[in-house]
Amino acid sequence: MTGLLVCGGGAIPLVAQDAKQQETAGDAAQKQDDEKPATLREQYQTLLGEFNKSMAEYRQAMQNQELTAEERKALSEKMPKIADYAVKIKELIAAEPAGDVALDAYLFLAGNTRNGPVFDEAVEAVFTHFAQSERLADLGRLAMIGTPKGDALLERIIEVTPHDSVKGKTMFNIANFLSSRDDEASEKRCLELLQTIQDKYAEVDMGRGRKLGDRVPGMLFAIQNLKIGKVAPDIEGNDIDEVSFKLSDYRGKVVVLDFWGDW
Amino acid sequence: MYPHERSLVKQLADKPFALIGVNSDPDLEKLRETLKEKNLTWRSFWNGPEGTSGPISTKWNVTGWPTIYVMDQNGVIRYKNVRGAKMDEAVTALLAEMGHEVEIKHDEEDHD
């Protein structure tokens, strides 16, 4: 058994399972060479492990408060570059550009860049090889919503996906973003999206027994009642001493309403 | 956030101003201790044992914490998600509309 533990394809640090000694990712790869050829998945995890390790070391080094400005600058030039790893990762997955490992890799690269050439290339690769995958929704979560490019990416996902779940979830993400804006065009588009979600995608499973349609009434309420310029809906509830009161008890005063938690 | 809000509440104690919380901690006993410990004097609705999935935050479609609304004396929503100095500016402007000129100042340690 080598010291590799694969955790759901995310950027999870490698965990050494060998009881005798903690192995680094490099050692693990070396040891694998002695046994049998590493699978593509293992090689990919090794690369991710190297990246995560070098990033962790870099962050730790930068935390040193005693660094002079010059030392800090010199150090910052040595920051591990995602572009360098992108080259290695692309070489690795070239053998199976449409395989599971490749999809994880593209999403990792897109998620660690969010913009720029590495992001664009990863996005194109996902559309080329995985347009039919339900995980297109994961790509949608990495889009910078509210920017022309991010919005175009989301529209493209909705257009190409054959899956109701991907369409519905992506539309909901857009609607959620639009619901926080106060201009009329955003409101109109948001209402259109919510109507479509209600009509066509209400049954999409959101996990934990919830459906996408369950989220619609809350957002409609927010659009209709929680915009700037609307009279705040009343709240009636108990305070922490279990004494009932209402938000409207405070009419005549300027009120800051703060949804908070001590966590 | 506590020092800033504590300072705001203290400075505006004699003004027509209220800071009202909607607290989403699921454990009421623990919350009571926290309030005492941190000397948080403003009144909060409790969102119930479901925590962040409780009825008030669900109705208000709150998906991020903190979420902040600022209402004028007529209960009209005038600002959203203003924090720190922005919250001070919002409150100052709304109090000015009511004829109360205030200048909100915080000690260094009151900043977020």
Short mmCIF file of C-alpha atoms in Angstrom, two decimals:
data_model
loop_
_atom_site.label_atom_id
_atom_site.label_comp_id
_atom_site.label_asym_id
_atom_site.label_seq_id
_atom_site.Cartn_x
_atom_site.Cartn_y
_atom_site.Cartn_z
CA MET A 1 0.00 0.00 0.00
CA THR A 2 1.43 3.33 -0.95
CA GLY A 3 0.77 6.52 0.92
CA LEU A 4 -1.87 7.87 -1.40
CA LEU A 5 -5.38 8.59 -0.30
CA VAL A 6 -7.70 9.85 -2.96
CA CYS A 7 -10.39 12.10 -1.61
CA GLY A 8 -13.14 12.95 -4.06
CA GLY A 9 -10.84 14.51 -6.63
CA GLY A 10 -10.47 17.78 -4.73
CA ALA A 11 -7.24 19.50 -3.84
CA ILE A 12 -6.82 17.46 -0.68
CA PRO A 13 -3.36 17.13 0.82
CA LEU A 14 -2.01 13.65 0.57
CA VAL A 15 -2.17 11.56 3.67
CA ALA A 16 0.51 9.01 4.35
CA GLN A 17 -0.97 5.70 5.40
CA ASP A 18 2.30 3.92 5.99
CA ALA A 19 2.49 3.39 9.74
CA LYS A 20 6.27 3.39 9.86
CA GLN A 21 6.95 6.76 8.40
CA GLN A 22 5.16 9.76 6.96
CA GLU A 23 5.79 9.84 3.27
CA THR A 24 5.80 12.92 1.13
CA ALA A 25 4.02 12.88 -2.20
CA GLY A 26 7.38 12.55 -3.96
CA ASP A 27 8.39 9.54 -1.91
CA ALA A 28 5.06 7.96 -2.62
CA ALA A 29 5.50 8.39 -6.34
CA GLN A 30 9.03 7.01 -6.12
CA LYS A 31 7.87 3.97 -4.21
CA GLN A 32 5.16 3.39 -6.74
CA ASP A 33 7.74 3.20 -9.50
CA ASP A 34 9.29 0.28 -7.68
CA GLU A 35 6.03 -1.60 -7.52
CA LYS A 36 3.74 -1.02 -10.47
CA PRO A 37 3.14 1.92 -12.76
CA ALA A 38 1.06 4.61 -11.07
CA THR A 39 -2.40 5.08 -12.49
CA LEU A 40 -3.31 8.38 -14.09
CA ARG A 41 -5.36 9.22 -11.01
CA GLU A 42 -2.40 8.56 -8.71
CA GLN A 43 -0.05 10.61 -10.83
CA TYR A 44 -2.54 13.44 -10.85
CA GLN A 45 -2.93 13.29 -7.07
CA THR A 46 0.84 13.35 -6.72
CA LEU A 47 1.03 16.52 -8.79
CA LEU A 48 -1.76 18.12 -6.76
CA GLY A 49 0.08 17.08 -3.62
CA GLU A 50 3.23 18.82 -4.83
CA PHE A 51 1.29 21.96 -5.64
CA ASN A 52 -0.51 22.02 -2.30
CA LYS A 53 2.72 21.35 -0.43
CA SER A 54 4.62 24.11 -2.19
CA MET A 55 1.74 26.55 -1.66
CA ALA A 56 1.60 25.67 2.04
CA GLU A 57 5.36 26.17 2.36
CA TYR A 58 5.15 29.45 0.51
CA ARG A 59 2.32 30.74 2.70
CA GLN A 60 4.19 29.75 5.81
CA ALA A 61 7.33 31.52 4.64
CA MET A 62 5.36 34.68 3.87
CA GLN A 63 3.88 34.66 7.37
CA ASN A 64 7.29 35.34 8.84
CA GLN A 65 6.86 38.81 10.34
CA GLU A 66 10.59 39.48 10.40
CA LEU A 67 11.00 39.54 6.64
CA THR A 68 12.24 42.82 5.20
CA ALA A 69 10.31 44.33 2.31
CA GLU A 70 13.06 43.21 -0.05
CA GLU A 71 13.07 39.67 1.24
CA ARG A 72 9.32 39.58 0.97
CA LYS A 73 9.47 40.75 -2.62
CA ALA A 74 12.14 38.18 -3.50
CA LEU A 75 10.06 35.49 -1.87
CA SER A 76 6.88 36.53 -3.62
CA GLU A 77 8.60 35.98 -6.96
CA LYS A 78 9.02 32.37 -5.95
CA MET A 79 5.32 31.83 -5.41
CA PRO A 80 4.32 28.48 -6.94
CA LYS A 81 2.62 29.31 -10.22
CA ILE A 82 -0.56 27.55 -11.21
CA ALA A 83 0.48 28.06 -14.85
CA ASP A 84 3.56 25.87 -14.28
CA TYR A 85 1.44 23.14 -12.78
CA ALA A 86 -1.10 23.59 -15.55
CA VAL A 87 1.58 22.59 -18.06
CA LYS A 88 2.43 19.46 -16.07
CA ILE A 89 -1.20 18.58 -15.51
CA LYS A 90 -2.03 19.00 -19.19
CA GLU A 91 0.87 16.76 -20.18
CA LEU A 92 -0.43 14.17 -17.77
CA ILE A 93 -4.03 14.14 -18.92
CA ALA A 94 -3.18 14.37 -22.63
CA ALA A 95 -3.43 10.57 -22.74
CA GLU A 96 -7.07 10.66 -21.59
CA PRO A 97 -8.41 14.16 -22.25
CA ALA A 98 -12.00 13.01 -21.88
CA GLY A 99 -11.52 10.87 -18.75
CA ASP A 100 -12.62 11.46 -15.15
CA VAL A 101 -9.16 12.61 -14.10
CA ALA A 102 -9.12 15.18 -16.87
CA LEU A 103 -12.45 16.64 -15.73
CA ASP A 104 -11.20 16.92 -12.14
CA ALA A 105 -8.04 18.54 -13.47
CA TYR A 106 -9.86 21.10 -15.61
CA LEU A 107 -12.15 22.04 -12.72
CA PHE A 108 -9.13 22.32 -10.41
CA LEU A 109 -7.34 24.62 -12.85
CA ALA A 110 -10.45 26.73 -13.48
CA GLY A 111 -11.16 26.95 -9.74
CA ASN A 112 -7.64 28.07 -8.93
CA THR A 113 -7.54 30.79 -11.57
CA ARG A 114 -11.12 32.02 -12.16
CA ASN A 115 -9.81 34.13 -15.03
CA GLY A 116 -6.97 34.37 -17.57
CA PRO A 117 -5.56 31.96 -20.13
CA VAL A 118 -5.40 28.87 -17.88
CA PHE A 119 -9.03 29.39 -16.90
CA ASP A 120 -10.15 29.94 -20.49
CA GLU A 121 -8.36 26.85 -21.71
CA ALA A 122 -9.78 24.68 -18.93
CA VAL A 123 -13.29 25.98 -19.67
CA GLU A 124 -12.95 25.20 -23.37
CA ALA A 125 -11.66 21.71 -22.58
CA VAL A 126 -14.68 21.08 -20.34
CA PHE A 127 -17.07 22.17 -23.09
CA THR A 128 -15.22 20.08 -25.68
CA HIS A 129 -15.13 16.84 -23.70
CA PHE A 130 -17.75 17.12 -20.96
CA ALA A 131 -20.67 19.13 -22.31
CA GLN A 132 -22.87 16.12 -21.52
CA SER A 133 -21.67 15.78 -17.91
CA GLU A 134 -23.83 16.78 -14.97
CA ARG A 135 -20.70 18.28 -13.49
CA LEU A 136 -21.02 21.17 -15.90
CA ALA A 137 -22.92 22.71 -12.98
CA ASP A 138 -19.64 22.68 -11.01
CA LEU A 139 -18.02 24.70 -13.77
CA GLY A 140 -20.90 27.17 -13.49
CA ARG A 141 -20.11 27.74 -9.82
CA LEU A 142 -16.65 28.96 -10.84
CA ALA A 143 -17.97 31.63 -13.20
CA MET A 144 -17.55 35.24 -12.08
CA ILE A 145 -21.20 36.10 -12.13
CA GLY A 146 -21.99 39.73 -12.85
CA THR A 147 -19.09 40.12 -15.29
CA PRO A 148 -19.80 39.86 -19.04
CA LYS A 149 -17.51 36.86 -19.37
CA GLY A 150 -18.90 35.07 -16.31
CA ASP A 151 -22.49 35.66 -17.43
CA ALA A 152 -21.70 34.43 -20.95
CA LEU A 153 -20.21 31.26 -19.47
CA LEU A 154 -23.37 30.60 -17.46
CA GLU A 155 -25.62 31.20 -20.48
CA ARG A 156 -23.49 28.82 -22.50
CA ILE A 157 -23.81 26.11 -19.85
CA ILE A 158 -27.60 26.46 -19.89
CA GLU A 159 -27.58 26.27 -23.68
CA VAL A 160 -25.42 23.18 -24.12
CA THR A 161 -26.34 20.96 -21.19
CA PRO A 162 -28.85 18.19 -21.79
CA HIS A 163 -29.53 17.92 -18.04
CA ASP A 164 -32.45 19.61 -16.28
CA SER A 165 -30.42 19.63 -13.05
CA VAL A 166 -27.59 21.62 -14.63
CA LYS A 167 -29.96 24.04 -16.36
CA GLY A 168 -32.06 24.55 -13.23
CA LYS A 169 -29.17 25.00 -10.81
CA THR A 170 -27.34 27.37 -13.12
CA MET A 171 -30.47 29.46 -13.67
CA PHE A 172 -30.99 29.57 -9.94
CA ASN A 173 -27.43 30.85 -9.39
CA ILE A 174 -28.06 33.65 -11.87
CA ALA A 175 -31.44 34.48 -10.32
CA ASN A 176 -29.90 34.53 -6.85
CA PHE A 177 -27.30 37.02 -7.98
CA LEU A 178 -29.86 39.20 -9.77
CA SER A 179 -32.20 39.20 -6.77
CA SER A 180 -29.67 41.23 -4.78
CA ARG A 181 -29.57 44.01 -7.40
CA ASP A 182 -31.98 46.89 -7.29
CA ASP A 183 -32.35 47.88 -10.96
CA GLU A 184 -35.47 47.02 -12.97
CA ALA A 185 -33.76 45.03 -15.71
CA SER A 186 -32.21 42.69 -13.13
CA GLU A 187 -35.56 42.26 -11.44
CA LYS A 188 -37.32 41.45 -14.70
CA ARG A 189 -34.71 38.88 -15.74
CA CYS A 190 -34.73 37.36 -12.25
CA LEU A 191 -38.51 36.93 -12.33
CA GLU A 192 -38.31 35.31 -15.78
CA LEU A 193 -35.71 32.85 -14.54
CA LEU A 194 -37.71 32.00 -11.43
CA GLN A 195 -40.80 31.40 -13.56
CA THR A 196 -38.85 29.02 -15.79
CA ILE A 197 -37.42 27.24 -12.75
CA GLN A 198 -40.90 26.88 -11.29
CA ASP A 199 -42.36 25.60 -14.57
CA LYS A 200 -39.61 23.24 -15.68
CA TYR A 201 -37.02 22.55 -13.01
CA ALA A 202 -38.89 22.61 -9.72
CA GLU A 203 -38.25 18.88 -9.17
CA VAL A 204 -34.45 19.10 -9.44
CA ASP A 205 -32.97 17.41 -6.38
CA MET A 206 -30.85 19.73 -4.23
CA GLY A 207 -29.87 17.07 -1.69
CA ARG A 208 -31.08 16.61 1.89
CA GLY A 209 -34.60 16.06 0.60
CA ARG A 210 -34.88 19.56 -0.84
CA LYS A 211 -35.95 20.45 -4.32
CA LEU A 212 -35.00 23.43 -6.41
CA GLY A 213 -38.62 24.59 -6.50
CA ASP A 214 -38.56 24.95 -2.69
CA ARG A 215 -36.12 27.83 -3.07
CA VAL A 216 -38.32 29.88 -5.38
CA PRO A 217 -40.88 31.36 -2.92
CA GLY A 218 -38.14 32.79 -0.68
CA MET A 219 -36.49 34.50 -3.57
CA LEU A 220 -39.79 35.86 -4.90
CA PHE A 221 -40.53 37.26 -1.47
CA ALA A 222 -37.10 38.90 -1.41
CA ILE A 223 -37.57 40.50 -4.81
CA GLN A 224 -41.02 41.79 -4.01
CA ASN A 225 -40.43 42.95 -0.45
CA LEU A 226 -36.78 43.34 0.39
CA LYS A 227 -35.59 45.89 -2.12
CA ILE A 228 -34.36 49.32 -1.22
CA GLY A 229 -37.41 51.59 -1.10
CA LYS A 230 -39.83 48.89 0.09
CA VAL A 231 -41.35 48.91 3.55
CA ALA A 232 -39.62 46.13 5.43
CA PRO A 233 -41.89 43.14 6.10
CA ASP A 234 -42.71 42.88 9.77
CA ILE A 235 -41.01 40.29 11.90
CA GLU A 236 -42.74 38.85 14.90
CA GLY A 237 -40.76 36.55 17.12
CA ASN A 238 -39.16 35.94 20.46
CA ASP A 239 -36.03 37.54 21.77
CA ILE A 240 -33.44 35.39 23.50
CA ASP A 241 -35.30 35.72 26.81
CA GLU A 242 -38.34 34.33 25.00
CA VAL A 243 -40.22 37.62 25.14
CA SER A 244 -42.28 38.23 22.00
CA PHE A 245 -41.73 41.45 20.04
CA LYS A 246 -42.09 42.88 16.55
CA LEU A 247 -39.79 44.72 14.22
CA SER A 248 -42.57 47.29 13.74
CA ASP A 249 -42.35 48.12 17.48
CA TYR A 250 -39.37 50.21 16.41
CA ARG A 251 -41.17 52.43 13.88
CA GLY A 252 -40.16 56.03 14.42
CA LYS A 253 -36.55 54.99 14.84
CA VAL A 254 -33.71 54.34 12.47
CA VAL A 255 -33.23 50.57 12.62
CA VAL A 256 -30.23 48.47 11.72
CA LEU A 257 -31.41 44.89 11.29
CA ASP A 258 -28.48 42.54 11.56
CA PHE A 259 -28.75 38.83 10.73
CA TRP A 260 -25.90 37.47 12.79
CA GLY A 261 -24.53 34.46 14.59
CA ASP A 262 -21.66 33.90 16.95
CA TRP A 263 -19.65 31.44 14.88
CA MET B 1 -18.01 43.36 14.31
CA TYR B 2 -19.02 43.40 17.95
CA PRO B 3 -16.81 46.30 19.07
CA HIS B 4 -18.05 48.51 16.24
CA GLU B 5 -21.69 47.75 16.89
CA ARG B 6 -21.31 48.02 20.63
CA SER B 7 -19.75 51.45 20.14
CA LEU B 8 -22.51 52.53 17.75
CA VAL B 9 -25.28 51.47 20.12
CA LYS B 10 -23.60 53.24 23.03
CA GLN B 11 -23.09 56.51 21.17
CA LEU B 12 -26.65 56.63 19.87
CA ALA B 13 -28.28 55.60 23.14
CA ASP B 14 -30.25 58.86 23.38
CA LYS B 15 -31.16 59.00 19.67
CA PRO B 16 -34.12 57.42 17.85
CA PHE B 17 -32.00 54.47 16.83
CA ALA B 18 -32.14 50.74 17.42
CA LEU B 19 -29.89 47.89 16.44
CA ILE B 20 -31.99 44.74 16.19
CA GLY B 21 -30.42 41.37 15.63
CA VAL B 22 -31.77 38.17 14.15
CA ASN B 23 -29.61 35.56 15.75
CA SER B 24 -29.07 32.23 14.03
CA ASP B 25 -27.21 30.34 16.72
CA PRO B 26 -29.08 27.07 17.24
CA ASP B 27 -28.24 26.72 20.95
CA LEU B 28 -30.18 29.29 22.99
CA GLU B 29 -28.41 28.57 26.28
CA LYS B 30 -25.01 29.01 24.73
CA LEU B 31 -26.17 32.17 22.99
CA ARG B 32 -27.31 33.69 26.29
CA GLU B 33 -23.87 33.06 27.73
CA THR B 34 -22.19 34.61 24.70
CA LEU B 35 -24.30 37.76 24.99
CA LYS B 36 -23.42 38.12 28.64
CA GLU B 37 -19.76 37.35 28.14
CA LYS B 38 -19.34 39.79 25.25
CA ASN B 39 -21.61 42.42 26.73
CA LEU B 40 -23.93 42.56 23.72
CA THR B 41 -26.88 44.61 24.90
CA TRP B 42 -29.02 44.98 21.81
CA ARG B 43 -32.15 42.96 21.32
CA SER B 44 -32.20 40.01 18.96
CA PHE B 45 -34.92 37.84 17.54
CA TRP B 46 -33.93 34.22 17.89
CA ASN B 47 -34.10 32.35 14.58
CA GLY B 48 -34.91 29.09 16.38
CA PRO B 49 -33.20 25.71 16.88
CA GLU B 50 -32.74 25.22 13.14
CA GLY B 51 -30.07 27.91 13.20
CA THR B 52 -29.35 29.35 9.77
CA SER B 53 -32.35 27.43 8.36
CA GLY B 54 -34.72 29.05 10.86
CA PRO B 55 -37.99 30.77 9.86
CA ILE B 56 -36.94 34.44 9.91
CA SER B 57 -33.76 34.13 7.85
CA THR B 58 -35.54 31.74 5.47
CA LYS B 59 -38.39 34.19 4.91
CA TRP B 60 -35.90 36.99 4.34
CA ASN B 61 -33.94 34.79 1.91
CA VAL B 62 -30.72 35.27 3.88
CA THR B 63 -27.96 33.08 2.52
CA GLY B 64 -24.92 34.87 3.95
CA TRP B 65 -24.08 36.11 7.43
CA PRO B 66 -24.00 38.83 8.47
CA THR B 67 -26.75 40.28 6.27
CA ILE B 68 -27.70 43.83 7.17
CA TYR B 69 -30.71 46.00 6.37
CA VAL B 70 -31.05 49.62 7.44
CA MET B 71 -34.56 51.06 7.74
CA ASP B 72 -35.61 54.68 8.14
CA GLN B 73 -38.13 55.90 10.71
CA ASN B 74 -41.01 54.77 8.45
CA GLY B 75 -39.71 51.22 8.21
CA VAL B 76 -38.58 51.70 4.60
CA ILE B 77 -35.47 49.73 3.60
CA ARG B 78 -32.87 52.34 2.67
CA TYR B 79 -29.55 50.49 2.75
CA LYS B 80 -28.39 46.89 2.55
CA ASN B 81 -25.26 45.17 3.74
CA VAL B 82 -23.49 48.27 4.99
CA ARG B 83 -20.76 47.44 7.49
CA GLY B 84 -18.30 49.42 9.57
CA ALA B 85 -17.90 53.02 8.40
CA LYS B 86 -20.61 52.52 5.73
CA MET B 87 -23.08 51.57 8.43
CA ASP B 88 -22.15 54.71 10.38
CA GLU B 89 -22.71 56.86 7.27
CA ALA B 90 -26.10 55.28 6.59
CA VAL B 91 -27.30 55.76 10.15
CA THR B 92 -25.96 59.32 10.28
CA ALA B 93 -27.80 60.21 7.05
CA LEU B 94 -31.11 58.74 8.24
CA LEU B 95 -30.88 60.42 11.63
CA ALA B 96 -30.13 63.72 9.86
CA GLU B 97 -33.40 63.32 7.92
CA MET B 98 -35.13 63.31 11.31
CA GLY B 99 -33.26 66.43 12.41
CA HIS B 100 -30.70 64.66 14.58
CA GLU B 101 -27.18 65.69 13.68
CA VAL B 102 -24.78 63.10 15.01
CA GLU B 103 -21.12 62.46 14.59
CA ILE B 104 -20.17 58.85 15.08
CA LYS B 105 -16.62 58.27 16.21
CA HIS B 106 -14.99 55.08 17.29
CA ASP B 107 -11.90 54.37 19.33
CA GLU B 108 -9.16 52.50 17.49
CA GLU B 109 -10.15 49.17 18.97
CA ASP B 110 -13.75 49.66 17.88
CA HIS B 111 -12.90 49.18 14.24
CA ASP B 112 -13.69 45.87 12.61
#
